[in-house]
Amino acid sequence: MSRVHDIGGRFGDGPVLPEGQDAPVFAADWHARALAVTLACGSLGQWNIDTSRHARERLSPKDYTRFSYYEKWISALADLLVEKGVLTVADLTGVDAPEAKHPLADRCLRADQVQGVLASGGPADRTGGPASLFQPGQKVRTRHPGGNAMVAGGHTRLPAYATGAVGVIERLHGTHVLPDSAAHGLGEAPEPLYAVRFAASELWAQPEHPRDEVVLDLWQSYLSAEDT
Amino acid sequence: MPHDHSDHPHALLPPEPALRVKALETILRDKGLIDPAALEEIIDTYQNKIGPQNGARVVAKAWLDDDFRAALMQDATSVVRDLGFYGRQGEHMVVVENTPDQHNMVVCTLCSCYPWPLLGIPPGWYKSDAYRASAVREPRKVLAEFGVILPKGTAVRVWDSTAEVRYLVLPMRPQGTEGMDEDALAALVTRDSMIGTGLARQPEGGAS
């Protein structure tokens, strides 16, 4: 079973409502604050991008569904800060008196560091790891059942709609950190990452067009060779 | 390990979202864990400095210069890095090119991955459940909601950004733009055309 965020292909969400190209970047001031606080907390170094994605996915289905985008961010951030011991429950309820210097205060992101941090990013490619098993043009089948193979209910990037499907390797991206491992503190476990293309008819009961395709980026351990 | 506790700590903060953000920000600031000036710098960067104008510059250059386009298709990350468009959420770039035979469209069904250094912060619709759910299954219906109807012979390829690779669509150059310079071309390149939910604008006075 996957989690509430895994919604690709779901019915019933209604039409997409496009906004003008000139709509403000942040629809409300607090959206901007939520983004900035979340990015700044990332610099404390207590988690990686996979951990923080998983924190949003672990919101209860009820919360995930009713929260807007940045509510998910800020709520998952609060959960993560407590889970990683950066803040305590008492801190959140405000009963704690101001204390001595926080042990992570030296890691606080300063204004003069922002441009450097945003510009350097966090590349996910790594050297080493297993050799690539598949070549462009080769047929592969995705794992079924899906889900994290190491941790029940854990983070994974194989969407439910694409499990057990046969596709074709489009390209090799290189060797990338495996989110299924990295999200849970189990190491980066880098693996070859591929773009894999699937005929829409392989994924959907009523594809819109016989030549339409969907491409997903999938790690080697999500795939097995499919005999032609 | 996953913790599926029902006592999520976020519930201890005020429920109203603006107050929830403010409360958490205040706690973190009082502990010296975030610097308000750094927050302003982050917000200013994404509000005013990084946005679709960056991607539009890349597209205009690709329309004008075949060698540039070939290099971009081969290794987008290093080409856009040379233009200064590298950074968070754009560490691994791939450019996919629209042709009369194939239209490309980008989504992230699992969250809202998006090429920040080239397009900025994603618009609300890109992050909506409706787009995340339907773009992979019925891209043509979604395109119609954006006013885009493709010719029958054009196949749609939807890219679901499930890893740290970020995709930028290279839209087709509109007819009637011969002789236009990079600035004039860049002005025709909309954000949506680089996500694949739109097409580049027609030049004024050109064929509609």
Coordinates of C-alpha atoms in Angstrom, one line a residue:
Chain A
M1 CA 0.0 0.0 0.0
S2 CA 1.2 3.5 -0.7
R3 CA 0.6 6.7 1.1
V4 CA -1.8 9.6 0.6
H5 CA 0.6 11.6 -1.5
D6 CA 0.7 8.9 -4.3
I7 CA -2.1 10.3 -6.4
G8 CA -0.9 10.0 -10.0
G9 CA -3.9 8.9 -12.1
R10 CA -6.4 9.3 -9.4
F11 CA -10.0 10.2 -10.4
G12 CA -12.2 12.8 -8.9
D13 CA -10.0 15.9 -8.3
G14 CA -11.8 18.0 -10.8
P15 CA -10.3 20.3 -13.4
V16 CA -7.0 22.0 -13.2
L17 CA -7.5 25.7 -12.7
P18 CA -4.7 27.6 -14.4
E19 CA -3.6 30.9 -13.0
G20 CA -2.3 33.8 -15.1
Q21 CA 1.4 33.8 -16.0
D22 CA 1.8 36.9 -14.0
A23 CA 0.1 35.7 -10.8
P24 CA 2.3 36.5 -7.7
V25 CA 5.0 34.0 -6.8
F26 CA 3.6 33.8 -3.3
A27 CA -0.2 34.1 -3.1
A28 CA 0.1 35.1 0.6
D29 CA 2.9 36.4 2.8
W30 CA 2.8 33.3 5.0
H31 CA 3.5 31.1 2.0
A32 CA 6.8 32.9 1.5
R33 CA 7.6 32.6 5.2
A34 CA 6.8 28.9 5.2
L35 CA 9.2 28.3 2.3
A36 CA 12.0 30.4 3.8
V37 CA 11.7 28.9 7.3
T38 CA 11.8 25.4 5.8
L39 CA 14.8 26.1 3.6
A40 CA 16.6 27.8 6.5
C41 CA 16.0 24.8 8.8
G42 CA 17.5 22.5 6.2
S43 CA 20.8 24.2 6.8
L44 CA 20.8 22.9 10.4
G45 CA 21.9 19.7 8.8
Q46 CA 19.6 17.3 10.6
W47 CA 18.0 15.7 7.6
N48 CA 18.2 15.3 3.8
I49 CA 15.7 16.0 1.1
D50 CA 14.3 12.5 1.2
T51 CA 13.7 12.8 4.9
S52 CA 11.8 16.0 4.5
R53 CA 9.7 14.7 1.6
H54 CA 8.8 11.7 3.7
A55 CA 7.8 13.9 6.6
R56 CA 5.2 15.5 4.4
E57 CA 4.0 12.1 3.2
R58 CA 3.6 10.9 6.7
L59 CA 1.1 13.5 7.6
S60 CA -2.1 11.7 8.3
P61 CA -4.3 11.2 5.2
K62 CA -6.8 13.5 6.9
D63 CA -4.3 16.3 7.4
Y64 CA -2.6 15.8 4.0
T65 CA -5.9 16.2 2.3
R66 CA -7.2 19.2 4.1
F67 CA -3.8 21.1 4.3
S68 CA -2.8 23.4 1.5
Y69 CA 0.7 23.1 0.0
Y70 CA 2.6 25.3 2.4
E71 CA 0.5 24.0 5.4
K72 CA 2.0 20.6 4.6
W73 CA 5.4 22.1 4.5
I74 CA 5.2 23.9 7.8
S75 CA 3.4 21.1 9.6
A76 CA 5.8 18.5 8.4
L77 CA 8.7 20.8 9.4
A78 CA 7.4 21.1 13.0
D79 CA 7.1 17.3 13.1
L80 CA 10.6 16.8 11.8
L81 CA 12.1 19.3 14.2
V82 CA 10.7 17.5 17.2
E83 CA 11.5 14.0 15.7
K84 CA 15.1 15.0 15.2
G85 CA 15.4 16.5 18.7
V86 CA 15.9 20.1 17.4
L87 CA 12.8 21.3 19.3
T88 CA 10.8 19.6 22.1
V89 CA 7.1 19.3 22.5
A90 CA 7.5 21.8 25.3
D91 CA 9.1 24.3 22.9
L92 CA 6.1 24.1 20.6
T93 CA 3.6 24.7 23.4
G94 CA 5.7 27.7 24.5
V95 CA 6.0 26.5 28.1
D96 CA 9.8 26.4 27.8
A97 CA 11.7 29.4 29.2
P98 CA 14.4 30.8 26.9
E99 CA 17.4 28.7 27.5
A100 CA 21.1 28.8 27.0
K101 CA 22.5 28.7 23.5
H102 CA 21.0 25.9 21.4
P103 CA 23.6 23.4 20.4
L104 CA 22.7 23.9 16.7
A105 CA 22.8 27.7 16.8
D106 CA 26.2 27.8 15.2
R107 CA 24.6 26.2 12.1
C108 CA 22.0 28.9 11.8
L109 CA 21.9 30.0 8.1
R110 CA 23.0 33.7 8.0
A111 CA 21.8 36.2 5.4
D112 CA 25.3 36.4 3.8
Q113 CA 25.3 32.6 3.3
V114 CA 21.9 32.4 1.5
Q115 CA 23.1 33.0 -2.0
G116 CA 25.9 30.5 -1.7
V117 CA 23.6 27.8 -0.2
L118 CA 20.9 28.2 -2.8
A119 CA 23.4 28.4 -5.7
S120 CA 25.3 25.3 -4.6
G121 CA 22.2 23.1 -4.2
G122 CA 22.5 19.5 -3.3
P123 CA 23.5 17.2 -6.1
A124 CA 22.2 13.6 -5.8
D125 CA 24.6 11.9 -8.2
R126 CA 27.4 9.8 -6.7
T127 CA 30.4 7.8 -7.8
G128 CA 30.5 4.1 -7.2
G129 CA 27.5 1.9 -6.5
P130 CA 26.5 -1.1 -8.6
A131 CA 27.2 -1.2 -12.4
S132 CA 24.2 -0.3 -14.6
L133 CA 22.4 -3.4 -15.8
F134 CA 20.2 -1.9 -18.5
Q135 CA 20.8 -0.1 -21.7
P136 CA 18.7 2.4 -23.5
G137 CA 16.1 0.6 -25.6
Q138 CA 15.9 -2.4 -23.3
K139 CA 12.6 -3.6 -21.9
V140 CA 12.1 -3.6 -18.1
R141 CA 9.4 -4.3 -15.7
T142 CA 8.8 -2.3 -12.5
R143 CA 8.5 -3.9 -9.2
H144 CA 5.1 -5.2 -8.0
P145 CA 3.9 -4.8 -5.3
G146 CA 5.5 -1.4 -5.0
G147 CA 6.5 0.3 -1.8
N148 CA 9.7 0.5 0.1
A149 CA 11.4 -2.9 0.1
M150 CA 13.3 -2.2 3.4
V151 CA 10.9 -0.2 5.6
A152 CA 7.2 -0.9 5.9
G153 CA 5.4 2.2 4.9
G154 CA 8.7 3.8 4.1
H155 CA 9.6 6.4 1.5
T156 CA 9.8 5.3 -2.2
R157 CA 9.6 7.0 -5.6
L158 CA 7.9 4.3 -7.6
P159 CA 4.3 5.6 -7.9
A160 CA 1.5 3.1 -7.4
Y161 CA 0.2 3.7 -11.0
A162 CA 3.5 2.5 -12.4
T163 CA 4.1 -0.7 -10.5
G164 CA 4.2 -4.0 -12.4
A165 CA 4.4 -2.2 -15.7
V166 CA 6.6 -2.9 -18.7
G167 CA 8.5 0.0 -20.1
V168 CA 11.6 0.8 -22.1
I169 CA 14.8 2.4 -20.9
E170 CA 14.9 5.9 -22.4
R171 CA 18.2 7.0 -20.8
L172 CA 20.7 6.4 -18.0
H173 CA 21.0 9.5 -15.7
G174 CA 24.0 8.2 -13.8
T175 CA 24.2 6.9 -10.3
H176 CA 21.9 8.7 -7.7
V177 CA 21.2 8.4 -4.0
L178 CA 18.4 5.9 -3.4
P179 CA 15.6 7.8 -1.6
D180 CA 14.2 4.5 -0.1
S181 CA 17.3 4.2 1.9
A182 CA 18.4 7.8 2.5
A183 CA 15.0 8.9 3.8
H184 CA 15.4 6.5 6.7
G185 CA 19.0 7.1 7.8
L186 CA 20.1 3.8 6.1
G187 CA 22.8 5.4 4.0
E188 CA 22.7 6.8 0.5
A189 CA 23.0 3.4 -1.2
P190 CA 23.5 5.0 -4.7
E191 CA 22.2 3.2 -7.7
P192 CA 21.9 3.7 -11.4
L193 CA 18.9 5.9 -12.2
Y194 CA 17.0 5.6 -15.5
A195 CA 14.3 7.5 -17.3
V196 CA 11.9 4.7 -18.3
R197 CA 9.1 5.3 -20.8
F198 CA 5.8 3.5 -20.7
A199 CA 3.0 3.5 -23.3
A200 CA -0.1 5.2 -21.8
S201 CA -2.0 2.0 -22.6
E202 CA 0.3 0.1 -20.3
L203 CA -0.7 2.3 -17.4
W204 CA -4.3 3.3 -18.0
A205 CA -7.5 1.5 -18.9
Q206 CA -8.6 4.3 -21.1
P207 CA -5.5 6.0 -22.6
E208 CA -6.3 9.2 -24.4
H209 CA -4.2 8.4 -27.5
P210 CA -2.5 5.3 -28.8
R211 CA 0.9 7.0 -29.1
D212 CA 1.0 8.8 -25.7
E213 CA 3.6 7.9 -23.2
V214 CA 4.6 8.6 -19.6
V215 CA 8.3 8.7 -18.6
L216 CA 9.4 8.2 -15.0
D217 CA 12.8 8.3 -13.3
L218 CA 13.3 5.0 -11.6
W219 CA 16.2 3.4 -9.7
Q220 CA 17.7 0.1 -10.8
S221 CA 16.3 -1.8 -7.8
Y222 CA 12.8 -0.8 -8.9
L223 CA 13.4 -2.7 -12.2
S224 CA 13.9 -6.1 -13.6
A225 CA 14.8 -7.2 -17.2
E226 CA 11.7 -8.2 -19.2
D227 CA 12.3 -10.8 -21.9
T228 CA 11.2 -9.7 -25.3
Chain B
M1 CA 11.8 4.7 10.6
P2 CA 8.3 5.9 9.9
H3 CA 6.4 7.1 12.9
D4 CA 2.7 7.1 12.4
H5 CA 1.9 8.6 15.7
S6 CA -1.5 10.2 16.0
D7 CA 0.1 12.9 18.2
H8 CA 1.8 14.8 15.4
P9 CA 3.7 17.7 17.1
H10 CA 2.4 20.1 14.5
A11 CA -1.0 19.9 16.2
L12 CA 0.5 21.8 19.1
L13 CA 0.9 24.9 17.0
P14 CA -2.0 27.2 16.2
P15 CA -4.2 25.7 13.5
E16 CA -4.6 28.8 11.3
P17 CA -1.7 28.5 8.8
A18 CA -0.4 32.0 8.9
L19 CA -0.3 31.9 12.7
R20 CA 1.3 28.4 12.6
V21 CA 4.1 29.7 10.5
K22 CA 4.6 32.7 12.6
A23 CA 4.6 30.6 15.8
L24 CA 7.2 28.2 14.5
E25 CA 9.3 31.0 13.1
T26 CA 9.3 32.8 16.4
I27 CA 10.3 29.7 18.4
L28 CA 13.2 29.1 16.0
R29 CA 14.3 32.7 16.0
D30 CA 14.3 32.9 19.8
K31 CA 16.5 29.8 19.9
G32 CA 19.0 31.3 17.4
L33 CA 18.2 28.6 14.8
I34 CA 17.0 30.9 12.1
D35 CA 18.0 34.4 11.2
P36 CA 15.2 36.7 10.1
A37 CA 17.5 38.5 7.6
A38 CA 18.3 35.2 6.0
L39 CA 14.6 34.5 5.5
E40 CA 14.2 37.9 3.8
E41 CA 17.1 37.0 1.5
I42 CA 15.5 33.7 0.6
I43 CA 12.1 35.3 -0.1
D44 CA 13.7 38.1 -2.1
T45 CA 15.6 35.6 -4.2
Y46 CA 12.6 33.6 -5.2
Q47 CA 10.2 36.6 -5.4
N48 CA 12.4 38.9 -7.5
K49 CA 15.5 37.2 -8.9
I50 CA 14.9 33.6 -9.9
G51 CA 11.9 33.0 -12.2
P52 CA 10.8 31.9 -15.7
Q53 CA 12.8 34.7 -17.3
N54 CA 15.8 32.5 -16.7
G55 CA 14.3 29.5 -18.6
A56 CA 13.0 31.9 -21.3
R57 CA 16.6 33.0 -21.9
V58 CA 17.7 29.4 -22.4
V59 CA 14.9 28.7 -24.8
A60 CA 15.6 31.9 -26.9
K61 CA 19.2 31.0 -27.2
A62 CA 18.3 27.4 -28.3
W63 CA 16.0 28.8 -31.0
L64 CA 18.8 31.1 -32.3
D65 CA 21.8 28.9 -32.1
D66 CA 21.8 25.3 -33.3
D67 CA 25.1 24.5 -31.6
F68 CA 23.8 25.8 -28.3
R69 CA 20.6 23.7 -28.7
A70 CA 22.6 20.6 -29.5
A71 CA 24.8 21.1 -26.4
L72 CA 21.7 21.8 -24.3
M73 CA 20.0 18.6 -25.4
Q74 CA 23.2 16.7 -24.7
D75 CA 24.1 18.1 -21.3
A76 CA 21.6 20.7 -20.1
T77 CA 23.1 20.9 -16.5
S78 CA 26.4 22.2 -17.6
V79 CA 25.0 24.5 -20.4
V80 CA 22.6 26.3 -18.0
R81 CA 25.2 26.3 -15.3
D82 CA 27.5 28.3 -17.7
L83 CA 24.6 30.9 -17.9
G84 CA 24.5 31.1 -14.1
F85 CA 21.3 29.0 -13.8
Y86 CA 22.3 26.3 -11.4
G87 CA 21.3 25.7 -7.8
R88 CA 18.8 24.2 -5.5
Q89 CA 16.2 22.0 -7.3
G90 CA 18.1 22.3 -10.6
E91 CA 21.2 20.2 -9.9
H92 CA 20.4 17.7 -12.7
M93 CA 18.7 19.2 -15.7
V94 CA 17.3 17.5 -18.8
V95 CA 15.7 19.5 -21.6
V96 CA 13.1 17.8 -23.8
E97 CA 12.2 19.3 -27.1
N98 CA 8.7 19.7 -28.6
T99 CA 8.3 18.8 -32.3
P100 CA 5.3 18.5 -34.6
D101 CA 5.4 14.8 -33.8
Q102 CA 5.8 15.0 -30.0
H103 CA 4.6 17.3 -27.3
N104 CA 6.3 17.1 -23.8
M105 CA 4.7 18.0 -20.5
V106 CA 6.2 17.9 -17.0
V107 CA 4.5 16.9 -13.7
C108 CA 5.5 15.6 -10.3
T109 CA 2.8 13.3 -9.1
L110 CA 4.4 12.4 -5.8
C111 CA 5.1 16.0 -4.6
S112 CA 5.8 19.1 -6.7
C113 CA 9.4 18.8 -8.1
Y114 CA 10.2 21.7 -10.4
P115 CA 13.3 23.3 -11.9
W116 CA 13.6 26.2 -9.6
P117 CA 16.8 27.8 -11.0
L118 CA 15.1 28.1 -14.4
L119 CA 11.5 28.6 -13.6
G120 CA 11.4 29.8 -9.9
I121 CA 8.8 28.6 -7.5
P122 CA 6.0 26.5 -9.1
P123 CA 2.6 28.1 -9.6
G124 CA -0.3 27.0 -7.5
W125 CA -1.9 24.8 -10.1
Y126 CA 1.3 22.8 -10.6
K127 CA 1.2 21.9 -6.9
S128 CA -2.6 21.1 -6.9
D129 CA -4.0 17.6 -6.5
A130 CA -5.9 18.0 -9.7
Y131 CA -2.8 18.6 -11.8
R132 CA -0.7 15.9 -10.0
A133 CA -3.5 13.4 -10.4
S134 CA -4.6 14.0 -13.9
A135 CA -1.5 15.1 -15.9
V136 CA -0.2 11.6 -16.3
R137 CA -3.6 9.9 -17.1
E138 CA -5.3 12.5 -19.2
P139 CA -2.7 15.1 -20.4
R140 CA -4.9 16.2 -23.3
K141 CA -7.8 17.0 -21.1
V142 CA -5.4 19.0 -18.9
L143 CA -4.0 20.8 -22.0
A144 CA -7.5 21.7 -23.0
E145 CA -8.0 23.4 -19.7
F146 CA -5.0 25.6 -20.6
G147 CA -6.5 26.3 -24.0
V148 CA -4.1 24.0 -25.9
I149 CA -5.4 21.6 -28.5
L150 CA -2.8 19.5 -30.2
P151 CA -3.0 18.2 -33.7
K152 CA -4.3 14.6 -33.8
G153 CA -0.9 13.3 -35.1
T154 CA 1.1 14.7 -32.2
A155 CA 1.9 12.3 -29.4
V156 CA 2.1 13.5 -25.8
R157 CA 5.0 12.4 -23.6
V158 CA 4.5 13.2 -19.9
W159 CA 7.5 13.3 -17.7
D160 CA 6.8 12.4 -14.0
S161 CA 9.7 13.9 -12.0
T162 CA 10.2 11.1 -9.6
A163 CA 13.9 11.7 -8.9
E164 CA 16.2 14.7 -8.6
V165 CA 16.3 15.2 -12.3
R166 CA 14.4 18.3 -13.4
Y167 CA 12.9 18.7 -16.8
L168 CA 12.5 21.8 -18.9
V169 CA 10.4 21.7 -22.1
L170 CA 11.9 23.4 -25.1
P171 CA 8.8 24.7 -26.9
M172 CA 8.6 25.0 -30.7
R173 CA 9.6 28.4 -32.1
P174 CA 6.5 30.2 -33.3
Q175 CA 6.1 31.0 -37.0
G176 CA 6.8 34.6 -38.0
T177 CA 9.8 35.1 -35.6
E178 CA 12.5 35.1 -38.2
G179 CA 15.0 37.8 -37.6
M180 CA 13.9 38.4 -34.0
D181 CA 16.7 38.8 -31.5
E182 CA 17.2 37.0 -28.2
D183 CA 15.3 39.5 -26.1
A184 CA 12.3 39.6 -28.4
L185 CA 12.2 35.8 -28.6
A186 CA 12.6 35.4 -24.8
A187 CA 9.5 37.6 -24.4
L188 CA 7.4 35.0 -26.3
V189 CA 8.5 32.1 -24.0
T190 CA 5.9 31.7 -21.2
R191 CA 6.4 29.7 -18.0
D192 CA 3.6 27.3 -19.0
S193 CA 5.3 26.7 -22.4
M194 CA 8.4 25.4 -20.5
I195 CA 6.3 23.1 -18.3
G196 CA 4.5 21.9 -21.4
T197 CA 1.0 23.1 -20.5
G198 CA 1.2 25.9 -23.0
L199 CA 2.8 26.9 -26.2
A200 CA 5.1 29.9 -26.9
R201 CA 3.3 33.1 -27.7
Q202 CA 2.8 34.2 -31.3
P203 CA 4.6 37.5 -32.1
E204 CA 2.4 40.5 -32.3
G205 CA 1.2 41.0 -35.8
G206 CA 2.2 37.4 -36.6
A207 CA -0.1 34.5 -37.6
S208 CA -2.4 33.6 -34.7

